[in-house]
Amino acid sequence: MIKVFVPTLAAMLTMSALAATKPAAQLQFDASQGVAGSVEMPNGKVNYTAFTHLYFVTNVEDSTYQYVNVFVPEGATQRSPIFLKTNVGGYMPSAPGFPSAGDATGMALQRGYVVAIPGSRGRSSYITKKGKRLYNGKAPAAILDLKAAIRYLRHFDKEMPGNAEKIITDGTSAGGAMSALMGATGNNPAYEKYLKAMGAASERDDVLASVCYCPITDLSHADMAYEWLFGNTDSRKADDEAHRQVSQELAAQFPAYINSLGLKKTDGTPLTADNYLDYIKQQLIRSAQIAKDAGADIPDSIGFTLSNGDGGTFAPINGGVGLPADMAKGMAGARGGKRVGEYVTGLDIEKFLNYVASQTPLKTAPAFDALGVAGDTASGENDEFGNSSNIPANFTSYSAAKNNTAVTDEVKEAEYLLNPMSQIGQSDVTVAPHWYIRHGSIDRDTAFPVALNLATKLENDGKDVNFLLAWNRPHSGDYALNELFDWLDKLAK
Ligand code: DHB
């Protein structure tokens, strides 16, 4: 029987307090335990059946986070795709959530997708053992939990509505990085020993598609990309001498990295440090053109050159000699004055990057591995690579060297497990065949090359990639949802 269930914060807290903490003999799913609920969408209510507190490992260390909630909309079948949303932000722990009209989960339900919202441990989460805090949510804990959730869905695929061969992951920012990881690390044996120790199901963990909004990923190269892109902005020029030097040193490392990737442009020609800035410009011009076509106003001041095609492609009337005087009389602007097209033809990238930096102040250099460099303290990413005593760590050789140390083997391993870039194209990894990647054109939380390299590497590897530097979007996600779900419907339904 289905009970009516309205999730309140109090209910959720009570449930996590009651959650099991002892290792279970085996994973559980009981299809009779569904609870009715609904989400109010702008165009009507969507009813669902909720299955909550589905622990995805038998060795539950942290009962607040290591479970998944699954929501089955009315009409869903065994064949319905599964939309798996991670709410990870800032590499922090993320509690299993409920569907919302405010993100992609509401629309997913409305479009008939089964929705799964797993929790995962994060950089600030800990358990108490013998009176001491054990920080067990540091890298790579979050991706381990999420992979365990995928395996759980596969393990109970027959018992649960939805098709676990059609899992689509979605996340924003650090969650975008997690979504990219779920997409790019399928079945990689490197995770096996950890997943086994956790008591994750012995199942495949590859997925059909990965939706990544502004992924904060490739952390070991994100600092050099940031300074290479933003290093010449007015904002950087105003920095103190120590930070300017850091910026220049990091920027100088980027060309070798780009060249080492061996990427190719769509036309098959090599993408190198020499043509990379043009590649970014083309992406920004493409974004601006799409926006312009949709009616956006693109002010002159931000660096784009627009042509309205005057005197160019206007379809000739009267043999191409212009309008006869009697026809032209009284028209708002015959021939030359008429807008016949709106083409974005060029971009002053320095101007545009200054504009981006004027929208949200840049991060200081280094943007990510900041600990102990030019007097800076630990960033969230240093915390993510910290140890179980909550001591943050450097994760790039550049920043470690500034502290007269080297990146430890443990951190190197965690960085590998947290980086999709090195796993794409690896022979024993199953990478998702479909990708939807967005990074806002005014997002400065990480530099454009991070998302662009991910998209390009996937494309070069033969994957279906829908990439855009989304016009005028800051650091944000789950936008343009009609467009997203129209794309997803085609591949998943
Ligand atoms: C997020 C944003 C950041 O700037 C960052 O460095 C890491 C994570 C986030 O929004 O998740």
Short mmCIF file of C-alpha atoms and ligand atoms in Angstrom, two decimals:
data_model
loop_
_atom_site.label_atom_id
_atom_site.label_comp_id
_atom_site.label_asym_id
_atom_site.label_seq_id
_atom_site.Cartn_x
_atom_site.Cartn_y
_atom_site.Cartn_z
CA MET A 1 0.00 0.00 0.00
CA ILE A 2 1.21 3.50 -0.76
CA LYS A 3 1.19 6.06 2.02
CA VAL A 4 1.19 9.78 1.41
CA PHE A 5 4.52 11.30 2.22
CA VAL A 6 5.38 14.97 2.47
CA PRO A 7 9.10 15.40 3.05
CA THR A 8 9.84 17.97 5.71
CA LEU A 9 13.21 18.87 7.12
CA ALA A 10 12.19 17.40 10.46
CA ALA A 11 11.17 14.14 8.79
CA MET A 12 14.45 13.98 6.93
CA LEU A 13 16.48 14.61 10.07
CA THR A 14 14.53 12.00 12.01
CA MET A 15 15.10 9.51 9.24
CA SER A 16 18.83 10.06 9.14
CA ALA A 17 19.03 9.76 12.91
CA LEU A 18 17.26 6.42 12.68
CA ALA A 19 19.47 5.23 9.85
CA ALA A 20 21.36 1.99 10.17
CA THR A 21 25.04 2.23 11.04
CA LYS A 22 26.07 -1.43 11.38
CA PRO A 23 27.32 -3.36 8.35
CA ALA A 24 24.36 -5.06 6.68
CA ALA A 25 24.57 -8.61 5.40
CA GLN A 26 23.40 -7.54 1.99
CA LEU A 27 21.96 -4.62 0.05
CA GLN A 28 18.19 -4.20 0.35
CA PHE A 29 15.36 -3.00 -1.82
CA ASP A 30 11.70 -3.60 -1.10
CA ALA A 31 9.39 -2.52 -3.91
CA SER A 32 6.40 -2.52 -1.53
CA GLN A 33 7.87 0.31 0.56
CA GLY A 34 7.06 3.14 -1.83
CA VAL A 35 5.55 6.31 -0.41
CA ALA A 36 3.42 8.67 -2.49
CA GLY A 37 4.59 12.22 -2.96
CA SER A 38 4.47 15.01 -5.48
CA VAL A 39 6.31 17.99 -6.79
CA GLU A 40 4.50 21.16 -7.82
CA MET A 41 5.69 22.29 -11.24
CA PRO A 42 4.73 25.63 -12.84
CA ASN A 43 2.38 23.78 -15.17
CA GLY A 44 0.93 21.24 -12.77
CA LYS A 45 1.59 18.71 -10.07
CA VAL A 46 3.70 15.61 -10.77
CA ASN A 47 2.95 12.60 -8.60
CA TYR A 48 5.61 10.09 -7.77
CA THR A 49 6.33 7.10 -5.57
CA ALA A 50 9.37 7.64 -3.33
CA PHE A 51 11.78 4.98 -2.16
CA THR A 52 14.06 6.58 0.39
CA HIS A 53 17.03 5.55 2.50
CA LEU A 54 18.27 2.97 0.07
CA TYR A 55 21.75 2.28 1.46
CA PHE A 56 24.06 1.61 -1.46
CA VAL A 57 26.85 -0.07 0.48
CA THR A 58 26.69 -2.80 3.10
CA ASN A 59 29.48 -1.26 5.13
CA VAL A 60 27.75 2.05 5.85
CA GLU A 61 30.27 4.31 7.56
CA ASP A 62 28.24 7.49 7.34
CA SER A 63 24.48 6.95 7.52
CA THR A 64 23.73 10.61 6.78
CA TYR A 65 25.08 10.40 3.24
CA GLN A 66 25.58 6.87 1.97
CA TYR A 67 22.13 6.20 0.58
CA VAL A 68 20.04 7.13 -2.41
CA ASN A 69 16.44 8.27 -2.76
CA VAL A 70 14.56 7.11 -5.83
CA PHE A 71 11.40 8.73 -7.23
CA VAL A 72 9.18 6.98 -9.75
CA PRO A 73 6.72 9.24 -11.58
CA GLU A 74 3.26 8.00 -12.52
CA GLY A 75 3.42 6.09 -15.76
CA ALA A 76 7.10 5.14 -15.50
CA THR A 77 7.99 1.60 -16.52
CA GLN A 78 10.97 -0.73 -16.46
CA ARG A 79 12.08 0.95 -19.69
CA SER A 80 12.11 4.53 -18.40
CA PRO A 81 15.49 6.25 -18.26
CA ILE A 82 16.93 7.12 -14.86
CA PHE A 83 18.03 10.70 -14.16
CA LEU A 84 20.67 10.62 -11.43
CA LYS A 85 21.23 14.04 -9.91
CA THR A 86 24.10 14.80 -7.55
CA ASN A 87 23.71 17.89 -5.41
CA VAL A 88 27.43 18.07 -4.57
CA GLY A 89 28.70 21.65 -4.37
CA GLY A 90 32.09 22.92 -3.27
CA TYR A 91 33.32 19.33 -2.82
CA MET A 92 31.23 19.31 0.34
CA PRO A 93 29.12 16.41 1.59
CA SER A 94 25.72 16.17 -0.04
CA ALA A 95 22.65 14.70 1.61
CA PRO A 96 20.30 12.59 -0.54
CA GLY A 97 17.64 14.98 -1.73
CA PHE A 98 14.09 15.24 -2.97
CA PRO A 99 12.87 16.36 -6.39
CA SER A 100 12.44 20.07 -6.90
CA ALA A 101 10.80 22.35 -9.42
CA GLY A 102 13.88 24.53 -8.97
CA ASP A 103 16.32 22.14 -10.65
CA ALA A 104 16.38 19.46 -13.33
CA THR A 105 14.77 16.77 -11.16
CA GLY A 106 11.27 18.27 -11.36
CA MET A 107 11.32 18.36 -15.13
CA ALA A 108 12.89 14.90 -15.28
CA LEU A 109 9.89 13.51 -13.38
CA GLN A 110 7.50 15.47 -15.53
CA ARG A 111 9.09 13.99 -18.64
CA GLY A 112 8.71 10.48 -17.22
CA TYR A 113 12.24 9.81 -16.02
CA VAL A 114 12.82 7.89 -12.81
CA VAL A 115 14.86 10.23 -10.59
CA ALA A 116 17.66 9.09 -8.29
CA ILE A 117 19.24 11.54 -5.84
CA PRO A 118 22.16 9.91 -4.02
CA GLY A 119 24.04 11.40 -1.13
CA SER A 120 27.80 11.38 -0.91
CA ARG A 121 30.45 12.16 1.65
CA GLY A 122 32.54 15.28 1.19
CA ARG A 123 35.53 17.21 2.38
CA SER A 124 34.01 18.33 5.69
CA SER A 125 32.25 15.10 6.63
CA TYR A 126 33.57 12.88 9.37
CA ILE A 127 32.58 10.03 11.60
CA THR A 128 33.48 9.64 15.24
CA LYS A 129 35.56 6.60 16.11
CA LYS A 130 36.69 5.97 19.68
CA GLY A 131 35.92 9.58 20.49
CA LYS A 132 38.03 10.92 17.61
CA ARG A 133 36.91 12.53 14.40
CA LEU A 134 37.82 10.59 11.30
CA TYR A 135 37.43 12.68 8.15
CA ASN A 136 36.48 9.96 5.73
CA GLY A 137 34.86 12.18 3.11
CA LYS A 138 38.04 13.49 1.48
CA ALA A 139 38.90 12.61 -2.13
CA PRO A 140 37.95 10.21 -3.60
CA ALA A 141 35.05 9.42 -1.19
CA ALA A 142 32.36 11.35 -3.11
CA ILE A 143 32.90 9.59 -6.42
CA LEU A 144 33.13 6.25 -4.62
CA ASP A 145 29.71 6.84 -3.04
CA LEU A 146 28.22 7.91 -6.36
CA LYS A 147 29.62 4.89 -8.18
CA ALA A 148 28.22 2.68 -5.41
CA ALA A 149 24.81 4.31 -5.97
CA ILE A 150 24.98 3.49 -9.70
CA ARG A 151 25.89 -0.10 -8.89
CA TYR A 152 22.97 -0.27 -6.46
CA LEU A 153 20.54 0.87 -9.17
CA ARG A 154 21.91 -1.82 -11.48
CA HIS A 155 21.79 -4.44 -8.74
CA PHE A 156 18.06 -3.92 -8.27
CA ASP A 157 17.26 -3.04 -11.86
CA LYS A 158 14.68 -5.82 -12.22
CA GLU A 159 12.95 -5.01 -8.94
CA MET A 160 12.87 -1.24 -9.42
CA PRO A 161 11.11 0.76 -12.18
CA GLY A 162 13.52 2.42 -14.59
CA ASN A 163 16.23 1.02 -16.81
CA ALA A 164 19.71 1.01 -15.26
CA GLU A 165 21.20 0.75 -18.75
CA LYS A 166 19.86 4.25 -19.31
CA ILE A 167 21.34 6.22 -16.43
CA ILE A 168 21.93 9.91 -17.07
CA THR A 169 24.02 11.75 -14.48
CA ASP A 170 23.68 15.47 -13.76
CA GLY A 171 25.55 17.91 -11.55
CA THR A 172 26.84 21.47 -11.32
CA SER A 173 30.30 22.80 -10.44
CA ALA A 174 31.96 20.28 -8.09
CA GLY A 175 28.79 18.28 -8.84
CA GLY A 176 29.53 18.82 -12.53
CA ALA A 177 32.93 17.32 -11.84
CA MET A 178 31.24 14.36 -10.14
CA SER A 179 28.89 13.93 -13.09
CA ALA A 180 31.89 14.03 -15.45
CA LEU A 181 33.56 11.39 -13.30
CA MET A 182 30.52 9.12 -13.32
CA GLY A 183 30.54 9.48 -17.10
CA ALA A 184 34.25 9.03 -17.64
CA THR A 185 35.32 6.37 -15.15
CA GLY A 186 32.87 3.53 -15.81
CA ASN A 187 34.17 0.15 -14.61
CA ASN A 188 37.73 1.43 -14.16
CA PRO A 189 39.42 -1.31 -12.07
CA ALA A 190 41.33 1.41 -10.17
CA TYR A 191 38.23 2.05 -8.02
CA GLU A 192 37.50 -1.61 -7.38
CA LYS A 193 39.37 -2.17 -4.14
CA TYR A 194 37.72 0.85 -2.53
CA LEU A 195 34.23 -0.08 -3.68
CA LYS A 196 34.71 -3.65 -2.53
CA ALA A 197 35.82 -2.51 0.93
CA MET A 198 32.70 -0.33 1.16
CA GLY A 199 30.44 -3.24 0.30
CA ALA A 200 29.23 -1.76 -2.99
CA ALA A 201 27.35 -4.13 -5.30
CA SER A 202 29.52 -6.15 -7.60
CA GLU A 203 28.08 -4.62 -10.76
CA ARG A 204 29.12 -2.44 -13.68
CA ASP A 205 29.05 1.31 -13.00
CA ASP A 206 29.17 2.83 -16.50
CA VAL A 207 26.34 5.18 -17.55
CA LEU A 208 24.59 6.22 -20.76
CA ALA A 209 25.03 9.99 -20.56
CA SER A 210 26.63 12.64 -18.44
CA VAL A 211 25.30 16.18 -18.03
CA CYS A 212 27.97 18.50 -16.65
CA TYR A 213 27.37 22.15 -15.81
CA CYS A 214 30.54 24.18 -15.20
CA PRO A 215 32.57 21.19 -14.01
CA ILE A 216 35.31 22.19 -11.58
CA THR A 217 37.56 19.41 -12.73
CA ASP A 218 41.07 18.54 -13.97
CA LEU A 219 42.24 20.11 -10.73
CA SER A 220 45.91 19.40 -11.33
CA HIS A 221 45.88 21.62 -14.43
CA ALA A 222 43.18 24.13 -13.51
CA ASP A 223 45.63 26.65 -12.01
CA MET A 224 47.79 26.90 -15.12
CA ALA A 225 44.70 27.16 -17.35
CA TYR A 226 43.34 29.96 -15.17
CA GLU A 227 46.50 32.07 -15.33
CA TRP A 228 47.06 31.39 -19.03
CA LEU A 229 43.55 32.69 -19.73
CA PHE A 230 43.16 35.48 -17.19
CA GLY A 231 46.84 36.40 -16.55
CA ASN A 232 46.76 39.46 -18.83
CA THR A 233 43.57 40.97 -17.46
CA ASP A 234 43.62 44.36 -15.76
CA SER A 235 42.63 42.56 -12.58
CA ARG A 236 45.81 40.48 -12.61
CA LYS A 237 47.96 43.52 -13.50
CA ALA A 238 46.72 45.14 -10.29
CA ASP A 239 47.90 42.19 -8.16
CA ASP A 240 50.89 42.41 -5.83
CA GLU A 241 54.27 41.34 -7.13
CA ALA A 242 54.26 37.89 -5.49
CA HIS A 243 50.90 36.93 -7.00
CA ARG A 244 51.85 38.35 -10.40
CA GLN A 245 54.90 36.15 -10.40
CA VAL A 246 52.83 33.10 -9.45
CA SER A 247 50.40 33.95 -12.22
CA GLN A 248 53.16 34.21 -14.82
CA GLU A 249 54.87 31.01 -13.71
CA LEU A 250 51.64 29.06 -13.87
CA ALA A 251 50.60 30.52 -17.23
CA ALA A 252 53.94 29.43 -18.66
CA GLN A 253 53.14 25.80 -17.82
CA PHE A 254 49.92 25.67 -19.80
CA PRO A 255 51.24 25.41 -23.39
CA ALA A 256 53.16 22.22 -22.63
CA TYR A 257 50.06 20.75 -21.04
CA ILE A 258 47.82 21.57 -23.99
CA ASN A 259 50.36 20.15 -26.42
CA SER A 260 50.68 16.99 -24.31
CA LEU A 261 46.95 16.29 -24.69
CA GLY A 262 47.29 15.77 -28.45
CA LEU A 263 43.81 17.17 -29.08
CA LYS A 264 42.30 17.78 -32.48
CA LYS A 265 39.84 20.38 -33.72
CA THR A 266 36.60 19.30 -35.39
CA ASP A 267 38.29 19.47 -38.80
CA GLY A 268 40.95 17.01 -37.63
CA THR A 269 43.81 19.49 -37.45
CA PRO A 270 45.92 19.60 -34.26
CA LEU A 271 44.79 21.80 -31.41
CA THR A 272 47.94 23.28 -29.91
CA ALA A 273 49.06 26.08 -27.66
CA ASP A 274 49.53 28.18 -30.81
CA ASN A 275 45.90 28.03 -31.94
CA TYR A 276 44.14 27.42 -28.64
CA LEU A 277 43.16 31.03 -28.02
CA ASP A 278 41.54 31.16 -31.46
CA TYR A 279 39.67 27.97 -30.59
CA ILE A 280 38.26 29.66 -27.49
CA LYS A 281 37.38 32.74 -29.53
CA GLN A 282 35.47 30.58 -32.02
CA GLN A 283 33.53 29.01 -29.15
CA LEU A 284 32.66 32.42 -27.71
CA ILE A 285 31.65 33.77 -31.11
CA ARG A 286 29.46 30.70 -31.63
CA SER A 287 27.85 31.31 -28.24
CA ALA A 288 27.27 34.98 -29.02
CA GLN A 289 25.76 34.13 -32.41
CA ILE A 290 23.31 31.67 -30.88
CA ALA A 291 22.33 34.30 -28.32
CA LYS A 292 22.03 36.98 -31.00
CA ASP A 293 19.80 34.74 -33.10
CA ALA A 294 17.60 34.27 -30.04
CA GLY A 295 17.28 38.05 -29.67
CA ALA A 296 19.97 38.85 -27.11
CA ASP A 297 21.52 42.28 -27.02
CA ILE A 298 25.30 42.12 -27.33
CA PRO A 299 26.77 45.47 -26.28
CA ASP A 300 29.74 46.79 -28.28
CA SER A 301 31.67 47.35 -25.07
CA ILE A 302 32.40 43.67 -24.36
CA GLY A 303 34.58 42.99 -27.35
CA PHE A 304 32.42 41.41 -30.07
CA THR A 305 32.30 42.75 -33.61
CA LEU A 306 28.91 42.55 -35.24
CA SER A 307 28.00 43.07 -38.85
CA ASN A 308 24.43 43.48 -40.03
CA GLY A 309 25.35 42.54 -43.55
CA ASP A 310 24.53 45.98 -44.99
CA GLY A 311 25.19 45.98 -48.68
CA GLY A 312 26.05 42.35 -48.49
CA THR A 313 23.65 39.48 -48.73
CA PHE A 314 20.40 41.37 -49.11
CA ALA A 315 18.32 39.56 -51.71
CA PRO A 316 18.31 41.83 -54.73
CA ILE A 317 15.03 43.30 -55.83
CA ASN A 318 14.68 44.55 -59.34
CA GLY A 319 17.85 42.90 -60.65
CA GLY A 320 20.03 43.95 -57.77
CA VAL A 321 20.09 47.62 -58.55
CA GLY A 322 18.29 48.71 -55.41
CA LEU A 323 14.74 49.75 -54.80
CA PRO A 324 13.08 52.02 -57.27
CA ALA A 325 12.60 55.45 -55.75
CA ASP A 326 8.82 55.11 -55.62
CA MET A 327 9.09 51.88 -53.61
CA ALA A 328 11.80 53.20 -51.31
CA LYS A 329 9.85 56.33 -50.48
CA GLY A 330 8.39 56.16 -47.00
CA MET A 331 10.22 52.93 -45.98
CA ALA A 332 12.18 53.02 -42.73
CA GLY A 333 15.42 52.58 -44.58
CA ALA A 334 15.65 51.21 -48.02
CA ARG A 335 18.40 48.79 -48.92
CA GLY A 336 21.49 49.99 -47.03
CA GLY A 337 19.62 51.00 -43.89
CA LYS A 338 17.76 47.75 -43.48
CA ARG A 339 19.09 45.13 -41.10
CA VAL A 340 19.48 42.04 -43.20
CA GLY A 341 21.41 39.88 -40.81
CA GLU A 342 23.23 39.99 -37.51
CA TYR A 343 26.55 38.30 -37.75
CA VAL A 344 29.06 38.03 -34.94
CA THR A 345 32.24 38.32 -36.92
CA GLY A 346 35.03 38.93 -34.43
CA LEU A 347 36.09 39.14 -30.83
CA ASP A 348 38.65 41.18 -28.95
CA ILE A 349 39.32 38.49 -26.37
CA GLU A 350 41.29 40.71 -23.99
CA LYS A 351 38.34 43.05 -23.78
CA PHE A 352 35.98 40.16 -23.20
CA LEU A 353 38.13 38.59 -20.47
CA ASN A 354 38.29 41.94 -18.69
CA TYR A 355 34.52 42.00 -18.92
CA VAL A 356 34.29 38.50 -17.40
CA ALA A 357 36.59 39.58 -14.55
CA SER A 358 34.44 42.68 -14.01
CA GLN A 359 31.34 40.53 -13.47
CA THR A 360 32.81 38.46 -10.64
CA PRO A 361 36.27 39.21 -9.21
CA LEU A 362 38.86 36.63 -10.23
CA LYS A 363 40.15 34.08 -7.75
CA THR A 364 43.64 34.85 -6.50
CA ALA A 365 46.60 33.03 -8.07
CA PRO A 366 46.79 30.04 -7.74
CA ALA A 367 43.03 29.67 -8.03
CA PHE A 368 42.93 26.10 -6.68
CA ASP A 369 46.12 24.76 -5.14
CA ALA A 370 46.61 27.88 -3.02
CA LEU A 371 47.94 26.41 0.20
CA GLY A 372 51.18 28.09 1.21
CA VAL A 373 51.72 29.89 -2.11
CA ALA A 374 52.39 33.65 -1.97
CA GLY A 375 51.14 33.61 1.61
CA ASP A 376 47.77 32.10 0.73
CA THR A 377 45.82 29.69 2.92
CA ALA A 378 44.11 26.43 1.98
CA SER A 379 41.38 26.44 -0.67
CA GLY A 380 38.41 24.11 -0.73
CA GLU A 381 40.38 21.90 -3.10
CA ASN A 382 43.31 21.70 -0.66
CA ASP A 383 40.75 20.59 1.90
CA GLU A 384 39.33 18.02 -0.54
CA PHE A 385 42.79 16.45 -0.84
CA GLY A 386 43.33 16.63 2.92
CA ASN A 387 43.87 13.64 5.18
CA SER A 388 41.61 11.90 7.68
CA SER A 389 42.82 14.28 10.41
CA ASN A 390 41.48 17.19 8.33
CA ILE A 391 44.91 18.55 7.39
CA PRO A 392 44.73 20.10 3.89
CA ALA A 393 47.26 19.15 1.21
CA ASN A 394 48.87 20.46 -1.97
CA PHE A 395 48.00 18.46 -5.07
CA THR A 396 50.13 20.07 -7.78
CA SER A 397 53.90 19.80 -8.00
CA TYR A 398 54.06 23.57 -8.54
CA SER A 399 52.40 24.49 -5.25
CA ALA A 400 54.00 21.63 -3.33
CA ALA A 401 57.42 22.86 -4.45
CA LYS A 402 56.62 26.33 -3.09
CA ASN A 403 56.26 24.60 0.27
CA ASN A 404 59.47 22.61 -0.27
CA THR A 405 57.52 19.37 -0.45
CA ALA A 406 56.24 17.03 -3.11
CA VAL A 407 52.74 15.71 -3.75
CA THR A 408 52.35 12.52 -1.71
CA ASP A 409 51.53 9.18 -3.36
CA GLU A 410 48.17 9.14 -1.56
CA VAL A 411 47.25 12.52 -2.99
CA LYS A 412 48.47 11.52 -6.47
CA GLU A 413 46.22 8.47 -6.34
CA ALA A 414 43.26 10.56 -5.12
CA GLU A 415 43.86 13.11 -7.88
CA TYR A 416 43.87 10.38 -10.53
CA LEU A 417 40.59 8.98 -9.17
CA LEU A 418 39.13 12.50 -9.18
CA ASN A 419 40.20 13.45 -12.71
CA PRO A 420 38.18 12.36 -15.75
CA MET A 421 40.78 13.63 -18.24
CA SER A 422 43.33 10.86 -17.79
CA GLN A 423 40.69 8.12 -17.91
CA ILE A 424 39.08 9.05 -21.23
CA GLY A 425 40.52 6.71 -23.83
CA GLN A 426 41.92 4.29 -21.27
CA SER A 427 41.28 0.77 -22.64
CA ASP A 428 39.80 -0.70 -19.44
CA VAL A 429 37.36 2.17 -18.83
CA THR A 430 33.83 2.44 -20.26
CA VAL A 431 33.20 6.10 -21.01
CA ALA A 432 29.57 7.24 -21.44
CA PRO A 433 28.68 7.58 -25.14
CA HIS A 434 26.69 10.84 -24.69
CA TRP A 435 27.74 14.13 -23.09
CA TYR A 436 26.05 17.48 -22.50
CA ILE A 437 28.60 19.99 -21.20
CA ARG A 438 27.93 23.63 -20.39
CA HIS A 439 30.18 26.34 -19.00
CA GLY A 440 28.87 29.90 -18.69
CA SER A 441 30.52 32.53 -20.90
CA ILE A 442 30.96 34.76 -17.82
CA ASP A 443 31.86 31.96 -15.38
CA ARG A 444 35.26 32.53 -13.78
CA ASP A 445 35.20 29.80 -11.15
CA THR A 446 37.44 27.79 -13.43
CA ALA A 447 38.86 28.78 -16.82
CA PHE A 448 37.20 27.92 -20.16
CA PRO A 449 39.90 25.39 -21.16
CA VAL A 450 38.85 23.04 -18.35
CA ALA A 451 35.41 22.32 -19.81
CA LEU A 452 36.61 22.79 -23.38
CA ASN A 453 39.43 20.25 -23.02
CA LEU A 454 37.01 17.75 -21.49
CA ALA A 455 34.56 18.22 -24.37
CA THR A 456 37.28 18.09 -27.01
CA LYS A 457 38.95 15.01 -25.59
CA LEU A 458 35.60 13.19 -25.48
CA GLU A 459 34.80 14.27 -29.02
CA ASN A 460 38.23 13.12 -30.22
CA ASP A 461 37.47 9.79 -28.52
CA GLY A 462 34.36 9.41 -30.70
CA LYS A 463 31.75 10.39 -28.15
CA ASP A 464 28.58 12.34 -28.89
CA VAL A 465 29.26 15.72 -27.26
CA ASN A 466 26.89 18.66 -26.98
CA PHE A 467 29.09 21.51 -25.77
CA LEU A 468 28.46 25.22 -25.35
CA LEU A 469 29.98 28.17 -23.54
CA ALA A 470 26.47 29.23 -22.54
CA TRP A 471 25.84 32.87 -23.28
CA ASN A 472 26.00 35.28 -20.34
CA ARG A 473 25.71 32.47 -17.79
CA PRO A 474 27.67 32.88 -14.57
CA HIS A 475 28.73 29.90 -12.46
CA SER A 476 25.43 28.01 -12.43
CA GLY A 477 23.62 24.92 -13.62
CA ASP A 478 20.39 23.14 -14.53
CA TYR A 479 19.39 25.90 -16.97
CA ALA A 480 17.82 25.71 -20.46
CA LEU A 481 16.05 22.58 -19.26
CA ASN A 482 13.66 22.25 -22.20
CA GLU A 483 16.65 22.14 -24.50
CA LEU A 484 18.43 19.64 -22.26
CA PHE A 485 15.47 17.28 -22.00
CA ASP A 486 14.65 17.51 -25.71
CA TRP A 487 18.22 16.29 -26.28
CA LEU A 488 17.97 13.60 -23.61
CA ASP A 489 14.57 12.34 -24.82
CA LYS A 490 16.09 11.59 -28.24
CA LEU A 491 18.84 9.42 -26.88
CA ALA A 492 17.17 7.80 -23.89
CA LYS A 493 13.55 7.19 -24.77
C1 DHB B 1 32.61 25.08 -6.56
C2 DHB B 1 33.02 26.35 -6.93
C3 DHB B 1 34.36 26.64 -6.96
O1 DHB B 1 34.81 27.86 -7.33
C4 DHB B 1 35.30 25.68 -6.60
O2 DHB B 1 36.61 26.01 -6.62
C5 DHB B 1 34.88 24.41 -6.25
C6 DHB B 1 33.54 24.12 -6.23
C7 DHB B 1 31.15 24.76 -6.53
O3 DHB B 1 30.34 25.68 -6.72
O4 DHB B 1 30.79 23.59 -6.36
#
